[in-house]
Amino acid sequence: FIGFCLACAIVYCCRIRHAHTYDPSTDTLNHLYLMLPALAVSLILHPNLNNFLPSDIAWAFALYLESVAVLCQLFMFMKEGQAQPHTSHFLAAQALAKLMSFIFWASSFSELSNPNHYIKAFVGNWVVAMQLVQLIVMGDFIYHYIRCIQKGIPVSQLLCSDNV
């Protein structure tokens, strides 16, 4: 319940309280291009976690959507030509969390697979692959983020290729 309330508060802050900070000219990636394929794949490839199909599909959908959700922010960075420092640090922390998640799933993916089913026998491998996709998507950003930190360049200059 607390998590739901916090999510509603975040949506309220983004959509109403701080709506004036949103620039639709830089937000050009249509989110449906990310959501619909993630939903379609989750309907086909989902683990059998607790023998409750809606829960299993929802978990898989969240995993697949999380794998590509950062693309919206990265596209905005490219469109603006700069990255806000607090957003850059947040994305770096997210990348670290994704690395930890990848390590966890790489060590326990076999628990998600059902060897008696021809598609679900590979669900654990697919989850690890999605974790790897998350790392690959964030890879270029993290490379430039680390280079900025190493060179003492402000992370707002992350996208200026001549600096990094």
PDB file of C-alpha atoms in Angstrom, residues 1-136:
ATOM      1  CA  PHE A   1       0.000   0.000   0.000  1.00  0.00           C
ATOM      2  CA  ILE A   2       2.800   2.408   0.894  1.00  0.00           C
ATOM      3  CA  GLY A   3       4.525   1.744  -2.428  1.00  0.00           C
ATOM      4  CA  PHE A   4       1.310   2.506  -4.321  1.00  0.00           C
ATOM      5  CA  CYS A   5       0.870   5.767  -2.417  1.00  0.00           C
ATOM      6  CA  LEU A   6       4.452   6.787  -3.156  1.00  0.00           C
ATOM      7  CA  ALA A   7       3.965   5.990  -6.850  1.00  0.00           C
ATOM      8  CA  CYS A   8       0.806   8.126  -6.911  1.00  0.00           C
ATOM      9  CA  ALA A   9       2.671  10.979  -5.214  1.00  0.00           C
ATOM     10  CA  ILE A  10       5.424  10.803  -7.837  1.00  0.00           C
ATOM     11  CA  VAL A  11       2.891  10.857 -10.680  1.00  0.00           C
ATOM     12  CA  TYR A  12       1.138  13.810  -9.032  1.00  0.00           C
ATOM     13  CA  CYS A  13       4.416  15.714  -8.722  1.00  0.00           C
ATOM     14  CA  CYS A  14       5.404  14.997 -12.335  1.00  0.00           C
ATOM     15  CA  ARG A  15       2.030  15.620 -13.969  1.00  0.00           C
ATOM     16  CA  ILE A  16       0.576  18.444 -11.856  1.00  0.00           C
ATOM     17  CA  ARG A  17       2.923  20.117  -9.381  1.00  0.00           C
ATOM     18  CA  HIS A  18       5.967  20.328 -11.670  1.00  0.00           C
ATOM     19  CA  ALA A  19       4.210  20.148 -15.034  1.00  0.00           C
ATOM     20  CA  HIS A  20       5.784  23.467 -16.082  1.00  0.00           C
ATOM     21  CA  THR A  21       9.245  21.836 -16.147  1.00  0.00           C
ATOM     22  CA  TYR A  22       8.223  19.349 -18.844  1.00  0.00           C
ATOM     23  CA  ASP A  23       9.405  20.138 -22.384  1.00  0.00           C
ATOM     24  CA  PRO A  24       7.462  18.062 -24.920  1.00  0.00           C
ATOM     25  CA  SER A  25       9.829  19.078 -27.738  1.00  0.00           C
ATOM     26  CA  THR A  26      12.602  16.925 -26.233  1.00  0.00           C
ATOM     27  CA  ASP A  27      10.372  13.984 -25.313  1.00  0.00           C
ATOM     28  CA  THR A  28      10.014  12.485 -28.792  1.00  0.00           C
ATOM     29  CA  LEU A  29      10.214   8.743 -28.104  1.00  0.00           C
ATOM     30  CA  ASN A  30       6.717   7.278 -28.133  1.00  0.00           C
ATOM     31  CA  HIS A  31       6.425   5.136 -25.000  1.00  0.00           C
ATOM     32  CA  LEU A  32       4.016   2.752 -26.737  1.00  0.00           C
ATOM     33  CA  TYR A  33       6.915   1.554 -28.909  1.00  0.00           C
ATOM     34  CA  LEU A  34       8.474   0.240 -25.698  1.00  0.00           C
ATOM     35  CA  MET A  35       5.380  -0.879 -23.811  1.00  0.00           C
ATOM     36  CA  LEU A  36       3.563  -2.926 -26.448  1.00  0.00           C
ATOM     37  CA  PRO A  37       6.485  -5.215 -27.395  1.00  0.00           C
ATOM     38  CA  ALA A  38       7.288  -5.694 -23.698  1.00  0.00           C
ATOM     39  CA  LEU A  39       3.681  -6.704 -23.047  1.00  0.00           C
ATOM     40  CA  ALA A  40       3.599  -9.044 -26.047  1.00  0.00           C
ATOM     41  CA  VAL A  41       6.794 -10.815 -25.009  1.00  0.00           C
ATOM     42  CA  SER A  42       5.597 -11.095 -21.400  1.00  0.00           C
ATOM     43  CA  LEU A  43       2.456 -12.889 -22.560  1.00  0.00           C
ATOM     44  CA  ILE A  44       4.629 -15.539 -24.236  1.00  0.00           C
ATOM     45  CA  LEU A  45       7.764 -15.695 -22.073  1.00  0.00           C
ATOM     46  CA  HIS A  46       7.020 -15.488 -18.368  1.00  0.00           C
ATOM     47  CA  PRO A  47       8.215 -17.579 -15.435  1.00  0.00           C
ATOM     48  CA  ASN A  48       6.031 -19.794 -13.340  1.00  0.00           C
ATOM     49  CA  LEU A  49       6.732 -18.091 -10.029  1.00  0.00           C
ATOM     50  CA  ASN A  50       3.654 -18.780  -7.935  1.00  0.00           C
ATOM     51  CA  ASN A  51       1.200 -20.610 -10.237  1.00  0.00           C
ATOM     52  CA  PHE A  52      -0.839 -17.406 -10.698  1.00  0.00           C
ATOM     53  CA  LEU A  53      -0.687 -16.430 -14.359  1.00  0.00           C
ATOM     54  CA  PRO A  54      -1.565 -12.696 -14.027  1.00  0.00           C
ATOM     55  CA  SER A  55       1.154 -12.252 -11.427  1.00  0.00           C
ATOM     56  CA  ASP A  56       3.714 -14.071 -13.574  1.00  0.00           C
ATOM     57  CA  ILE A  57       2.867 -11.998 -16.650  1.00  0.00           C
ATOM     58  CA  ALA A  58       2.951  -8.756 -14.653  1.00  0.00           C
ATOM     59  CA  TRP A  59       6.376  -9.632 -13.248  1.00  0.00           C
ATOM     60  CA  ALA A  60       7.726 -10.437 -16.715  1.00  0.00           C
ATOM     61  CA  PHE A  61       6.194  -7.259 -18.171  1.00  0.00           C
ATOM     62  CA  ALA A  62       7.871  -5.172 -15.476  1.00  0.00           C
ATOM     63  CA  LEU A  63      11.204  -6.868 -16.175  1.00  0.00           C
ATOM     64  CA  TYR A  64      10.999  -6.334 -19.939  1.00  0.00           C
ATOM     65  CA  LEU A  65       9.789  -2.756 -19.625  1.00  0.00           C
ATOM     66  CA  GLU A  66      12.546  -1.985 -17.136  1.00  0.00           C
ATOM     67  CA  SER A  67      15.055  -3.278 -19.676  1.00  0.00           C
ATOM     68  CA  VAL A  68      14.179  -0.533 -22.157  1.00  0.00           C
ATOM     69  CA  ALA A  69      12.605   2.215 -20.017  1.00  0.00           C
ATOM     70  CA  VAL A  70      15.858   4.145 -19.720  1.00  0.00           C
ATOM     71  CA  LEU A  71      15.809   4.701 -23.489  1.00  0.00           C
ATOM     72  CA  CYS A  72      13.295   7.540 -23.002  1.00  0.00           C
ATOM     73  CA  GLN A  73      15.738   9.423 -20.784  1.00  0.00           C
ATOM     74  CA  LEU A  74      18.705   8.713 -23.043  1.00  0.00           C
ATOM     75  CA  PHE A  75      16.788   9.992 -26.086  1.00  0.00           C
ATOM     76  CA  MET A  76      15.960  13.181 -24.173  1.00  0.00           C
ATOM     77  CA  PHE A  77      19.635  13.605 -23.299  1.00  0.00           C
ATOM     78  CA  MET A  78      20.574  13.348 -26.965  1.00  0.00           C
ATOM     79  CA  LYS A  79      17.820  15.743 -28.022  1.00  0.00           C
ATOM     80  CA  GLU A  80      18.785  18.359 -25.407  1.00  0.00           C
ATOM     81  CA  GLY A  81      22.508  17.927 -26.017  1.00  0.00           C
ATOM     82  CA  GLN A  82      23.210  17.904 -22.299  1.00  0.00           C
ATOM     83  CA  ALA A  83      22.413  15.884 -19.220  1.00  0.00           C
ATOM     84  CA  GLN A  84      21.225  17.328 -15.930  1.00  0.00           C
ATOM     85  CA  PRO A  85      23.723  16.382 -13.179  1.00  0.00           C
ATOM     86  CA  HIS A  86      21.127  14.958 -10.774  1.00  0.00           C
ATOM     87  CA  THR A  87      19.603  12.876 -13.569  1.00  0.00           C
ATOM     88  CA  SER A  88      23.028  11.614 -14.623  1.00  0.00           C
ATOM     89  CA  HIS A  89      23.845  10.536 -11.081  1.00  0.00           C
ATOM     90  CA  PHE A  90      20.444   8.849 -10.775  1.00  0.00           C
ATOM     91  CA  LEU A  91      21.000   6.909 -14.004  1.00  0.00           C
ATOM     92  CA  ALA A  92      24.472   5.882 -12.842  1.00  0.00           C
ATOM     93  CA  ALA A  93      22.935   4.568  -9.598  1.00  0.00           C
ATOM     94  CA  GLN A  94      20.320   2.735 -11.673  1.00  0.00           C
ATOM     95  CA  ALA A  95      23.063   1.159 -13.771  1.00  0.00           C
ATOM     96  CA  LEU A  96      24.783  -0.059 -10.604  1.00  0.00           C
ATOM     97  CA  ALA A  97      21.480  -1.535  -9.414  1.00  0.00           C
ATOM     98  CA  LYS A  98      21.059  -3.254 -12.794  1.00  0.00           C
ATOM     99  CA  LEU A  99      24.563  -4.706 -12.477  1.00  0.00           C
ATOM    100  CA  MET A 100      23.709  -6.112  -9.042  1.00  0.00           C
ATOM    101  CA  SER A 101      20.436  -7.491 -10.392  1.00  0.00           C
ATOM    102  CA  PHE A 102      22.297  -9.128 -13.280  1.00  0.00           C
ATOM    103  CA  ILE A 103      24.695 -10.807 -10.846  1.00  0.00           C
ATOM    104  CA  PHE A 104      21.762 -12.077  -8.785  1.00  0.00           C
ATOM    105  CA  TRP A 105      19.837 -13.475 -11.760  1.00  0.00           C
ATOM    106  CA  ALA A 106      22.928 -14.954 -13.385  1.00  0.00           C
ATOM    107  CA  SER A 107      23.428 -17.021 -10.237  1.00  0.00           C
ATOM    108  CA  SER A 108      19.797 -18.097  -9.762  1.00  0.00           C
ATOM    109  CA  PHE A 109      18.141 -18.121 -13.185  1.00  0.00           C
ATOM    110  CA  SER A 110      17.545 -21.878 -13.249  1.00  0.00           C
ATOM    111  CA  GLU A 111      14.828 -21.527 -10.601  1.00  0.00           C
ATOM    112  CA  LEU A 112      12.615 -19.680 -13.099  1.00  0.00           C
ATOM    113  CA  SER A 113      12.699 -22.341 -15.804  1.00  0.00           C
ATOM    114  CA  ASN A 114      10.222 -25.141 -16.249  1.00  0.00           C
ATOM    115  CA  PRO A 115      12.068 -28.017 -17.968  1.00  0.00           C
ATOM    116  CA  ASN A 116       8.779 -29.783 -18.764  1.00  0.00           C
ATOM    117  CA  HIS A 117       7.616 -27.009 -21.128  1.00  0.00           C
ATOM    118  CA  TYR A 118       9.249 -26.332 -24.484  1.00  0.00           C
ATOM    119  CA  ILE A 119       9.081 -22.509 -24.188  1.00  0.00           C
ATOM    120  CA  LYS A 120       9.271 -22.072 -20.419  1.00  0.00           C
ATOM    121  CA  ALA A 121      12.401 -24.218 -20.249  1.00  0.00           C
ATOM    122  CA  PHE A 122      14.290 -21.117 -21.404  1.00  0.00           C
ATOM    123  CA  VAL A 123      12.595 -18.457 -19.264  1.00  0.00           C
ATOM    124  CA  GLY A 124      15.497 -18.265 -16.804  1.00  0.00           C
ATOM    125  CA  ASN A 125      17.947 -17.774 -19.647  1.00  0.00           C
ATOM    126  CA  TRP A 126      15.656 -15.122 -21.109  1.00  0.00           C
ATOM    127  CA  VAL A 127      15.551 -13.232 -17.789  1.00  0.00           C
ATOM    128  CA  VAL A 128      19.359 -13.197 -17.697  1.00  0.00           C
ATOM    129  CA  ALA A 129      19.365 -11.998 -21.318  1.00  0.00           C
ATOM    130  CA  MET A 130      17.002  -9.133 -20.409  1.00  0.00           C
ATOM    131  CA  GLN A 131      19.271  -8.189 -17.524  1.00  0.00           C
ATOM    132  CA  LEU A 132      22.158  -8.135 -19.981  1.00  0.00           C
ATOM    133  CA  VAL A 133      20.130  -5.947 -22.367  1.00  0.00           C
ATOM    134  CA  GLN A 134      19.697  -3.463 -19.529  1.00  0.00           C
ATOM    135  CA  LEU A 135      23.455  -3.306 -19.060  1.00  0.00           C
ATOM    136  CA  ILE A 136      24.120  -2.954 -22.780  1.00  0.00           C
TER     137      ILE A 136
END
